PDB file of C-alpha atoms in Angstrom:
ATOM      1  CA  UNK A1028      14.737 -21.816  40.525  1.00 95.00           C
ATOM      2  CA  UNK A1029      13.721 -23.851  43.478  1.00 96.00           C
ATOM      3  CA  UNK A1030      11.928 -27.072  42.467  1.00 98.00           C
ATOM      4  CA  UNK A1031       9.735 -28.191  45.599  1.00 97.00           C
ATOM      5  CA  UNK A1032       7.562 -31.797  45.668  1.00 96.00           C
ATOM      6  CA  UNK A1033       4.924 -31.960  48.041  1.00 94.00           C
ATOM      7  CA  UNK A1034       3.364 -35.206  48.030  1.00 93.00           C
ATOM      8  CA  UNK A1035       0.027 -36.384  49.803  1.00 89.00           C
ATOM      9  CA  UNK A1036      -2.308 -39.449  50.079  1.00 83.00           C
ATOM     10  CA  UNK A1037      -4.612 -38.728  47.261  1.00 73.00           C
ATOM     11  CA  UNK A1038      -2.781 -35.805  45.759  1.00 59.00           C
ATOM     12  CA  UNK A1039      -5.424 -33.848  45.493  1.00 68.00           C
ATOM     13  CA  UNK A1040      -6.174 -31.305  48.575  1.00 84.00           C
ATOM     14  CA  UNK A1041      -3.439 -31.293  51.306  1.00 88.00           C
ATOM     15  CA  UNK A1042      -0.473 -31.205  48.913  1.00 88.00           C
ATOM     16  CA  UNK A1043      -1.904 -28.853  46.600  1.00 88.00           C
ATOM     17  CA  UNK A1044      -2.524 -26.722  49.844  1.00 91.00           C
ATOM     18  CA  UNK A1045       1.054 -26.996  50.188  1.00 90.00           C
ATOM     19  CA  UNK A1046       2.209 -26.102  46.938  1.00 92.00           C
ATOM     20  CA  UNK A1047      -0.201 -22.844  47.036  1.00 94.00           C
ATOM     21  CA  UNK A1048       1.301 -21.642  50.233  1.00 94.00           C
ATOM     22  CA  UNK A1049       4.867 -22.464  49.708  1.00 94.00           C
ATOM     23  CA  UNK A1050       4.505 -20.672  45.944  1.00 95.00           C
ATOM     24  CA  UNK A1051       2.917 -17.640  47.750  1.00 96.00           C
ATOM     25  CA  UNK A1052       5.255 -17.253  50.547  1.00 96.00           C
ATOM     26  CA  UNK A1053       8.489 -17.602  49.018  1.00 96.00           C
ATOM     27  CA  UNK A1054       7.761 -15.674  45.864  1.00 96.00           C
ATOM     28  CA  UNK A1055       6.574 -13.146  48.231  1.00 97.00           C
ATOM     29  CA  UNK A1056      10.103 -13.340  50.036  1.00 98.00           C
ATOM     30  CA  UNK A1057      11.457 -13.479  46.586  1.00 97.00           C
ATOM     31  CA  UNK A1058      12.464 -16.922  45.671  1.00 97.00           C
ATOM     32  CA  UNK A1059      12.045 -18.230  42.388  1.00 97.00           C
ATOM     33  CA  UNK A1060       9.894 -21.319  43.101  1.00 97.00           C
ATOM     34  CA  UNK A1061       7.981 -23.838  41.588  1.00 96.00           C
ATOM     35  CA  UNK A1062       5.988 -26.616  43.310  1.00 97.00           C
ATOM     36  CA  UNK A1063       4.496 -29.994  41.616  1.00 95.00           C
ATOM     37  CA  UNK A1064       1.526 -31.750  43.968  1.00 94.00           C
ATOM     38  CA  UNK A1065       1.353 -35.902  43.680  1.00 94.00           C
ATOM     39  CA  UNK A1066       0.500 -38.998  45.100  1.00 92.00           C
ATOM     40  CA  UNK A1067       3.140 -40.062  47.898  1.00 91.00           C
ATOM     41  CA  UNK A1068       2.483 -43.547  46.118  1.00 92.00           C
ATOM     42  CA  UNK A1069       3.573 -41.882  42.781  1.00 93.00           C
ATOM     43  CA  UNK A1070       7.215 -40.690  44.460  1.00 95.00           C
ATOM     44  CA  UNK A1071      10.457 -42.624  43.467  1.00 95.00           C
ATOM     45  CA  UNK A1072      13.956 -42.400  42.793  1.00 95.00           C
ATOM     46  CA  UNK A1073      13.670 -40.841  39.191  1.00 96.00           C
ATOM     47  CA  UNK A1074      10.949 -38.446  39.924  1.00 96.00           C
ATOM     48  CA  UNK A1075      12.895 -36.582  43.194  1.00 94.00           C
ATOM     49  CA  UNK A1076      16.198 -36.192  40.634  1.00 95.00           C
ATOM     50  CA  UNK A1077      14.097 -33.156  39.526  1.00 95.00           C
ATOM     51  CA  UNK A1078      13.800 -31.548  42.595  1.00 98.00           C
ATOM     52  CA  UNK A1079      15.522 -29.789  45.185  1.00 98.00           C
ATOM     53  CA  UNK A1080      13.404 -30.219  48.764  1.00 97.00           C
ATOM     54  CA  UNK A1081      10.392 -33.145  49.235  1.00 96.00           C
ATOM     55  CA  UNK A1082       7.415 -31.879  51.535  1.00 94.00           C
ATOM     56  CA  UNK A1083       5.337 -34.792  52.044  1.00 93.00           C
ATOM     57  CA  UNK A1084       2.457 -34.743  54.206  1.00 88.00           C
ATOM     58  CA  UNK A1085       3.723 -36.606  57.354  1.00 85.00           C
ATOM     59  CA  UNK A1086       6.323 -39.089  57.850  1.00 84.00           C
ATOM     60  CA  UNK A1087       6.837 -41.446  54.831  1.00 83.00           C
ATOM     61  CA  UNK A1088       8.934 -44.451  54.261  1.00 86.00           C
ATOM     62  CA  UNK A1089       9.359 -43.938  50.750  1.00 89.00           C
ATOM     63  CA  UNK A1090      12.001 -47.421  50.761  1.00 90.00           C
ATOM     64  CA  UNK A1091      14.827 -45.371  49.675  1.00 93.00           C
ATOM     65  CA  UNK A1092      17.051 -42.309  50.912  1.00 92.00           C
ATOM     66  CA  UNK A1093      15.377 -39.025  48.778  1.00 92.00           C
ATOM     67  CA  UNK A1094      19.067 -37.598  48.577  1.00 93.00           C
ATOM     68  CA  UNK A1095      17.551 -34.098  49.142  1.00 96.00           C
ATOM     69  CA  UNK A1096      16.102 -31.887  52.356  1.00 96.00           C
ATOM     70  CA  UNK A1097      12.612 -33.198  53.481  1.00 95.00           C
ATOM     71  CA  UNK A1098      10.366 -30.926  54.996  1.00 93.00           C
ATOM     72  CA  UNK A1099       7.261 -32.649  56.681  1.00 90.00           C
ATOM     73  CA  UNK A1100       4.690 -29.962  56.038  1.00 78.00           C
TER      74      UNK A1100
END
């Protein structure tokens, strides 16, 4: 499974927009995929161990190096 994090201002309506559309679009391509929607301010170190790609919102300077692919969305 593909564990995704998109991450927006408020959390609420442009990442779940993400999530939605990356869910429907690779399942429909056949990837196994999962996507979790938060708060860019919410985002650290311990909470991107659990995923595999980070699609925030626009550019973010999270102060630290994600360690995996990020996809501005």
């Amino acid at each position: 499974m593909i564990k995704i994090l998109a991450a927006c201002g408020a959390g609420v309506n442009s990442s779940h927009q993400i999530k939605s559309a990356l869910e429907e679009e690779l399942s429909n391509r056949g990837y196994d995929v999962h996507c979790d929607a938060v708060m860019v301010k919410d985002v650290n170190e311990d909470l991107m161990k659990g995923y595999d790609i980070f699609t925030p919102i626009a550019a973010t300077d999270l102060g630290f190096e994600p360690g995996i692919p990020v996809i501005e969305a």
